[in-house]
Short mmCIF file of C-alpha atoms in Angstrom, two decimals:
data_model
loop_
_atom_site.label_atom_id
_atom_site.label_comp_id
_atom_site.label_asym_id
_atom_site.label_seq_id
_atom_site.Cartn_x
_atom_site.Cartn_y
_atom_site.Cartn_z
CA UNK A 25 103.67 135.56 107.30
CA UNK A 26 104.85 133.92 110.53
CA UNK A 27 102.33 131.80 111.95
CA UNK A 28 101.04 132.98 115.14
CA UNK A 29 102.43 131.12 118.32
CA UNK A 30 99.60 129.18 120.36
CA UNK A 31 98.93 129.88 124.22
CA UNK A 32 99.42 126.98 126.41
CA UNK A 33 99.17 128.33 129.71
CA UNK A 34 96.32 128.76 131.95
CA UNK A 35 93.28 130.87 130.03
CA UNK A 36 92.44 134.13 132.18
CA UNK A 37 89.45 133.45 134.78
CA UNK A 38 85.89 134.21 133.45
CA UNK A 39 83.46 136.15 134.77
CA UNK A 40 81.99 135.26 137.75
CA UNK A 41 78.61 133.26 137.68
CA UNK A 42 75.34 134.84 139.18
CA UNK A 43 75.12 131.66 141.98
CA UNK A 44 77.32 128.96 142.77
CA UNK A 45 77.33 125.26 140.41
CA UNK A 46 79.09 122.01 140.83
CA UNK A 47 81.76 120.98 139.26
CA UNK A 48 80.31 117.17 138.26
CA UNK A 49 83.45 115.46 137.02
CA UNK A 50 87.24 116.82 137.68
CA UNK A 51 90.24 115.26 137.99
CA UNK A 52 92.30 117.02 140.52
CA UNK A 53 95.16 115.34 140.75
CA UNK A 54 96.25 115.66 136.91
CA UNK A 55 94.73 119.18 137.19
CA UNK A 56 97.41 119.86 139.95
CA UNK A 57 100.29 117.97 137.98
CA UNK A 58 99.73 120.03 134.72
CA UNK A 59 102.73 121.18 133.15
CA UNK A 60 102.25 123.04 129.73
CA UNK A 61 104.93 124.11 127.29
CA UNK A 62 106.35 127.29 127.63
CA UNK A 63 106.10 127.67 131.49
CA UNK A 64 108.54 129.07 133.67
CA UNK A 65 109.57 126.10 136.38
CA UNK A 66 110.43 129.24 138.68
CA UNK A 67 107.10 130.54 138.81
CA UNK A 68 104.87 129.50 141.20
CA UNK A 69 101.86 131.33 140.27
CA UNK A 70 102.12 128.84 137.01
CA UNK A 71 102.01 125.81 138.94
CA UNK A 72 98.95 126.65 141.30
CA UNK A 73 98.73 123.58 144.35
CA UNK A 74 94.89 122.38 145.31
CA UNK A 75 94.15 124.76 147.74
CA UNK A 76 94.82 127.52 144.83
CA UNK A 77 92.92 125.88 142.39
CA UNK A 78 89.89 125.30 145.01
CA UNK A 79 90.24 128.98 145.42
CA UNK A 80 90.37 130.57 141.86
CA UNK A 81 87.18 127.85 141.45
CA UNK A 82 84.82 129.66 144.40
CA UNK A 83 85.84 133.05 143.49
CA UNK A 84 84.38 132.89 140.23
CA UNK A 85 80.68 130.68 141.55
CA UNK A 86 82.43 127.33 141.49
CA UNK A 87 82.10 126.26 145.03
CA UNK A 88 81.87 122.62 144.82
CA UNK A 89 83.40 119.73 142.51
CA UNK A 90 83.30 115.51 141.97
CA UNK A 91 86.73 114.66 142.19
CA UNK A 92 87.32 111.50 140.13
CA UNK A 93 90.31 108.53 140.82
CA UNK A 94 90.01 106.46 138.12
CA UNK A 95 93.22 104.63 138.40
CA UNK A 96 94.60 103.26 141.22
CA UNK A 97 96.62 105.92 142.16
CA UNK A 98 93.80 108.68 141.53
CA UNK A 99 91.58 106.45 143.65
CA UNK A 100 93.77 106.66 146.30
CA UNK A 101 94.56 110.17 146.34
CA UNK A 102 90.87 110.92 145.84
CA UNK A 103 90.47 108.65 149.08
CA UNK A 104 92.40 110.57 150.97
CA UNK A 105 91.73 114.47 149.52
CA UNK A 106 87.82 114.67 149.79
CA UNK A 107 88.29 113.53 153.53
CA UNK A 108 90.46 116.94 153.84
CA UNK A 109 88.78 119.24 151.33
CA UNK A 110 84.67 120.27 152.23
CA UNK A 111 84.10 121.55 148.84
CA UNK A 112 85.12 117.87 147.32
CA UNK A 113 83.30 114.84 147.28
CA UNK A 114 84.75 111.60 145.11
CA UNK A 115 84.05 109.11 142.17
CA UNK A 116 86.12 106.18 142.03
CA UNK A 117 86.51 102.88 139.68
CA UNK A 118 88.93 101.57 137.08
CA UNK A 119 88.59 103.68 133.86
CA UNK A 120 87.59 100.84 131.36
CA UNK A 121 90.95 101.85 129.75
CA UNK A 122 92.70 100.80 132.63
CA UNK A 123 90.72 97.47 132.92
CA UNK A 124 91.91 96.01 129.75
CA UNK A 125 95.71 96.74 130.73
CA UNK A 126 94.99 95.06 134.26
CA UNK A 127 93.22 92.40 132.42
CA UNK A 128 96.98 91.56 130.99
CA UNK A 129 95.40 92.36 127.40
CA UNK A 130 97.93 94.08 124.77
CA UNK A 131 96.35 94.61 121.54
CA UNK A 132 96.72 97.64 119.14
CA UNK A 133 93.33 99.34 119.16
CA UNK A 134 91.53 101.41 116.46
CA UNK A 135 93.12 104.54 118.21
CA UNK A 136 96.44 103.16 116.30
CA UNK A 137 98.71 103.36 119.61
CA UNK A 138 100.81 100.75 121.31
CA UNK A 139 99.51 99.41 124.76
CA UNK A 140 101.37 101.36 127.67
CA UNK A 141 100.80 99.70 130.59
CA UNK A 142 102.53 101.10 133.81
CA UNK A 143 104.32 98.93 137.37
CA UNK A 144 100.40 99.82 138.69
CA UNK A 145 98.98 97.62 135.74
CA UNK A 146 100.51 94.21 137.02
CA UNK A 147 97.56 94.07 139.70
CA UNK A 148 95.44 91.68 138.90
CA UNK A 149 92.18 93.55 137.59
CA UNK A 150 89.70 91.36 139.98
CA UNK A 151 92.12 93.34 143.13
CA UNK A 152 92.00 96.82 141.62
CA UNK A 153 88.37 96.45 141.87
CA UNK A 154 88.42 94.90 144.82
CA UNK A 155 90.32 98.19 145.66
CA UNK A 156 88.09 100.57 144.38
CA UNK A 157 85.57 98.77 146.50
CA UNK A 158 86.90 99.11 149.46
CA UNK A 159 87.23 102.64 149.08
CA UNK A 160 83.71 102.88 148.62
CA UNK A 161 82.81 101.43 151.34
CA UNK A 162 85.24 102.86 154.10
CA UNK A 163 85.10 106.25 153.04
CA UNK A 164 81.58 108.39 153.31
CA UNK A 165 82.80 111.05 151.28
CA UNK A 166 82.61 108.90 147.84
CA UNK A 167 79.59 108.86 146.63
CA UNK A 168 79.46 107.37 143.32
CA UNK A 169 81.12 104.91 140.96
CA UNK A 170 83.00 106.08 138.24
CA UNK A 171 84.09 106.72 135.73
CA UNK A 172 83.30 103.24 134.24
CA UNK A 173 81.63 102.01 130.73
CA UNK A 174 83.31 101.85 127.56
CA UNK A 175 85.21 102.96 125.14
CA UNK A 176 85.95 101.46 121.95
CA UNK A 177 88.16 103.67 120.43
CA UNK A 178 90.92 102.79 122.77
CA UNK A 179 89.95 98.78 122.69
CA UNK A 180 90.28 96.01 120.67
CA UNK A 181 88.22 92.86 120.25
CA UNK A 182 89.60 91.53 123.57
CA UNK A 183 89.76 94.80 125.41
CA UNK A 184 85.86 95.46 124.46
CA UNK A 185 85.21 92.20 126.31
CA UNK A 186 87.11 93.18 129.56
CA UNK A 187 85.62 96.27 129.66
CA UNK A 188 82.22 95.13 129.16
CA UNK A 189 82.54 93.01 132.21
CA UNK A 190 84.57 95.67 134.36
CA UNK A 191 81.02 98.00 133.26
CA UNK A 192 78.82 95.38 134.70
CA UNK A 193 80.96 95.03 138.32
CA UNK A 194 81.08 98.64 138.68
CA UNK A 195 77.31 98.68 137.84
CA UNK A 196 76.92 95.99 140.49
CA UNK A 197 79.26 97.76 143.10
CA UNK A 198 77.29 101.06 143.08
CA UNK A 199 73.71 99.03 143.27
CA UNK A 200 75.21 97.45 146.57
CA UNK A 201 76.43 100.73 148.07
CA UNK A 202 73.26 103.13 146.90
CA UNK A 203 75.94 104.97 145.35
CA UNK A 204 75.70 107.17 141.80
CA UNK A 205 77.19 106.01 138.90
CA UNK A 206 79.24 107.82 136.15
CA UNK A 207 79.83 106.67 132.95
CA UNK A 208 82.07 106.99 130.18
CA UNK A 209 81.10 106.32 127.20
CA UNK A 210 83.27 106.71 123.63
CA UNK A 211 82.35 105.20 120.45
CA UNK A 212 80.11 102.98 122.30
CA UNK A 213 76.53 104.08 122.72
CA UNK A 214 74.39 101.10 122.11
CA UNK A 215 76.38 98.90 123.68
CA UNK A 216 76.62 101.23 126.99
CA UNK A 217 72.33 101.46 126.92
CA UNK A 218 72.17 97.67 126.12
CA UNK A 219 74.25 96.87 129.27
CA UNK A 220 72.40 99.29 131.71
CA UNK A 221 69.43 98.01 130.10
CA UNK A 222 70.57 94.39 130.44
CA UNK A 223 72.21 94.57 134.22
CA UNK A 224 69.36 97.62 135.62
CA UNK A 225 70.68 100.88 135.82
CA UNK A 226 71.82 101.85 139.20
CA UNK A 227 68.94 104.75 140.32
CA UNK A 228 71.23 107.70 139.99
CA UNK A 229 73.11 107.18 136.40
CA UNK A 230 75.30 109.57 134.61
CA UNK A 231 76.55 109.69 131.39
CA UNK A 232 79.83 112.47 132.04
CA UNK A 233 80.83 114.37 128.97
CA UNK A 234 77.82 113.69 126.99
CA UNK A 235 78.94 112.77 123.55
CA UNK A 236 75.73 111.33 121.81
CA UNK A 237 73.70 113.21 119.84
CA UNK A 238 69.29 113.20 120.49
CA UNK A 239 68.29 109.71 119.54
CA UNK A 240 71.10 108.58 122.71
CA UNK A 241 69.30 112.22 124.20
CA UNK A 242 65.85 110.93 124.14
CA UNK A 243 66.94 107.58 125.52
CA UNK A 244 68.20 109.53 128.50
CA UNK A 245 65.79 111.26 129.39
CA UNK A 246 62.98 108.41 128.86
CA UNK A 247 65.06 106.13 131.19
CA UNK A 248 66.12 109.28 133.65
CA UNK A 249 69.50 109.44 133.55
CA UNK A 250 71.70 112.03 134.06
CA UNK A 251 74.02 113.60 131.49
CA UNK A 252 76.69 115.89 132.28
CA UNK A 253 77.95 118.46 129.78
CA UNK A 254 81.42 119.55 129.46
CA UNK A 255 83.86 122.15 127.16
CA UNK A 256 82.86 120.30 123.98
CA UNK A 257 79.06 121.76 123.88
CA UNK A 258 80.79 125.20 123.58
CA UNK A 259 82.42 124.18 120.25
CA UNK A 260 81.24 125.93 117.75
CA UNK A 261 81.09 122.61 115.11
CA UNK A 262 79.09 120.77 117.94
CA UNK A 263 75.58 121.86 116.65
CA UNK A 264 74.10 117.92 117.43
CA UNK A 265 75.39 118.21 120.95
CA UNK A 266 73.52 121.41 121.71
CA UNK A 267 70.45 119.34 120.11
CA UNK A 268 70.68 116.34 122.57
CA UNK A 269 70.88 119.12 125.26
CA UNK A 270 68.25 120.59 124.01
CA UNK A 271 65.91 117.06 124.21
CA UNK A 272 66.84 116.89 128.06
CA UNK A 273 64.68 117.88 130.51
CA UNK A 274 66.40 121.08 132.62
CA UNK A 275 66.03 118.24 135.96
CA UNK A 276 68.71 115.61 134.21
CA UNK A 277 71.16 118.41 133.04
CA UNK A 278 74.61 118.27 135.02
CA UNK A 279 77.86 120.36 134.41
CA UNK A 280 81.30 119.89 134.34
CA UNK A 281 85.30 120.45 133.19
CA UNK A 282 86.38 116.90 132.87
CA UNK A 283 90.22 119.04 133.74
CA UNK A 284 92.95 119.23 132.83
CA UNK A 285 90.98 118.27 129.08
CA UNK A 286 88.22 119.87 127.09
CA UNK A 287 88.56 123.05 128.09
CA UNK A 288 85.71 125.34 126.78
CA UNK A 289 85.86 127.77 123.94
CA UNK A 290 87.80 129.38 123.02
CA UNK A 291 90.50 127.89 125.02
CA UNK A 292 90.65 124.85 123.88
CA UNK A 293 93.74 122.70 123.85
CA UNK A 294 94.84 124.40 126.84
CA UNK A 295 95.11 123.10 130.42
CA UNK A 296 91.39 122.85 131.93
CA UNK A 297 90.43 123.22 135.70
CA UNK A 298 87.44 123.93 137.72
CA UNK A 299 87.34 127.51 137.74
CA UNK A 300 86.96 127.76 133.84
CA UNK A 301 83.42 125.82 134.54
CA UNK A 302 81.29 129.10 133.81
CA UNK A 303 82.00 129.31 130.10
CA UNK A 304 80.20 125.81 129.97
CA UNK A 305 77.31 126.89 132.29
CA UNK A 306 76.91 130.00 130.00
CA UNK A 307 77.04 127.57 126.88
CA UNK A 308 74.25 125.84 127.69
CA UNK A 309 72.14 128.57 129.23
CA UNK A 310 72.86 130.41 125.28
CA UNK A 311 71.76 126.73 123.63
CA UNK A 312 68.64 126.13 125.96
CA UNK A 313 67.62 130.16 125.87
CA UNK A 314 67.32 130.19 129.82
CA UNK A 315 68.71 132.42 132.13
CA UNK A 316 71.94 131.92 133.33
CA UNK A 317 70.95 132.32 136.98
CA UNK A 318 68.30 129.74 136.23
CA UNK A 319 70.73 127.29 134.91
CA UNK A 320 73.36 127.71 138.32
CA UNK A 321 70.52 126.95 139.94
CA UNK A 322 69.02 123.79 138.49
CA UNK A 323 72.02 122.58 137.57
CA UNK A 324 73.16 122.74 141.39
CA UNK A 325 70.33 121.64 142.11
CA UNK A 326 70.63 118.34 140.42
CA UNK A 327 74.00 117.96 141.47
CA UNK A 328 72.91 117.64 145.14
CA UNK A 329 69.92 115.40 144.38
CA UNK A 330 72.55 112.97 142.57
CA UNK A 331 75.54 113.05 144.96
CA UNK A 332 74.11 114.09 148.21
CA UNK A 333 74.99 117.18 150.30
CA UNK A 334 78.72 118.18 150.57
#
């Protein structure tokens, strides 16, 4: 029997949700630049521009998103798109991926592959920060630091070093500005806590995608930060991720896509953007038992207390 060819363009747009919810973490720009396999080049309706995807997001309840530059050419074009786009506000920083390849480090990492580094990469990582910075401060529209942390899947002994110390200066940056701060965090859970723990915890934390399980849950929510829930809660495997959601009060609860990746079941492995965000919301409105309408409106709800109106 021939095996059954796999999708790889854009899933069909959900339902609409009940009330509007924030997109917490999106990256636009790659969203926009998505090419999958299969495509036609010709057709524009395949290749949707950021006004289109804005669109397709509000007519389904997703009215507003955190558009995240986490290199320096996403924190650029973040710069300059959420000054243009009301339903946008940014997150910038250096992914701590990108610090250790600033950083001049070129090790093989437990991931297995070979350092890539790009023409941006020969900045000097103190100026890319120093760029982020200034973003952050000229621009009223950002309003929050990220993503930053670490991930030790994609670092070596060296890298884990650099990116511990690009963590704490992001941590730093977004205490001086009042801004939020979003986290990534892979493979590295204790030593994430032990740093915010260590350095304070700027007052509006959030740990985007979620990927702990309760015991990291129940250190959330004793400390009050925020953890934002993407495609990966809708996996049917992910039973201890539905847990830790279930530990967290409804008040620390955020939602997002994390597109073009993670799209939510049962699309997933293809391309992710901000209008599949209901399947996520109506994920963790099945795993909590609330309403959905409740859950659009908490969850928007939060997303203003952490970012600020739009």
């Amino acid at each position: 029997m021939a095996r059954r060819k796999r999708e790889t363009g854009w899933p069909p747009a959900p339902e609409p949700l009940p009330a509007p919810v924030v997109d917490d973490h999106t990256h636009l720009e790659s969203v926009v630049g998505w090419r999958a396999d299969g495509w036609d080049p010709a057709d524009a309706a395949a290749h949707p521009d950021l006004a289109a995807h804005l669109g397709r997001a509000a007519a389904v309840g997703v009215t507003r998103m955190v558009q995240v530059g986490c290199d320096l050419e996403a924190v650029a074009w973040t710069d300059a798109v959420v000054r243009e786009h009301p339903a946008l506000l940014g997150a910038v920083a250096i992914h701590p991926n990108e610090a250790v390849l600033h950083a001049g480090v070129r090790e093989v990492a437990p991931d297995g592959l070979d350092p890539d580094p790009q023409p941006r990469h020969d900045v000097m990582l103190d100026d890319a920060l120093a760029a982020v910075a200034d973003v952050a401060r000229d621009n009223p529209r950002v309003r929050a630091i990220g993503e930053t942390g670490l991930d030790f899947f994609r670092a070596g002994e060296r890298g884990r070093a650099v990116q511990r110390e690009a963590f704490r200066a992001h941590v730093a940056l977004a205490k001086e500005l009042g801004l939020a701060l979003q986290i990534h965090d892979r493979d590295a859970h204790d030593e994430v806590v032990d740093v915010l723990r260590r350095d304070g915890a700027p007052e509006r934390t959030v740990f985007h995608c979620f990927s702990g399980g309760v015991d990291l849950a129940r250190v959330c929510a004793d400390e009050g930060w925020y953890c934002s829930f993407a495609g990966p809660v809708s996996f049917p495997a992910n039973e201890d991720l539905r847990a830790a959601l279930r530990v967290l009060p409804a008040s620390l609860v955020l939602v997002e896509t994390d597109a073009p990746y993670l799209t939510v079941h049962p699309f997933r492995g293809r391309p992710n953007a901000p209008y599949l965000l209901p399947g996520t919301v109506r994920a963790v409105a099945e795993a909590t038992g609330r309403p959905l309408e409740d859950v659009c409106a908490q969850v928007s709800d939060v997303a203003t207390r952490v970012y600020g109106p739009w």
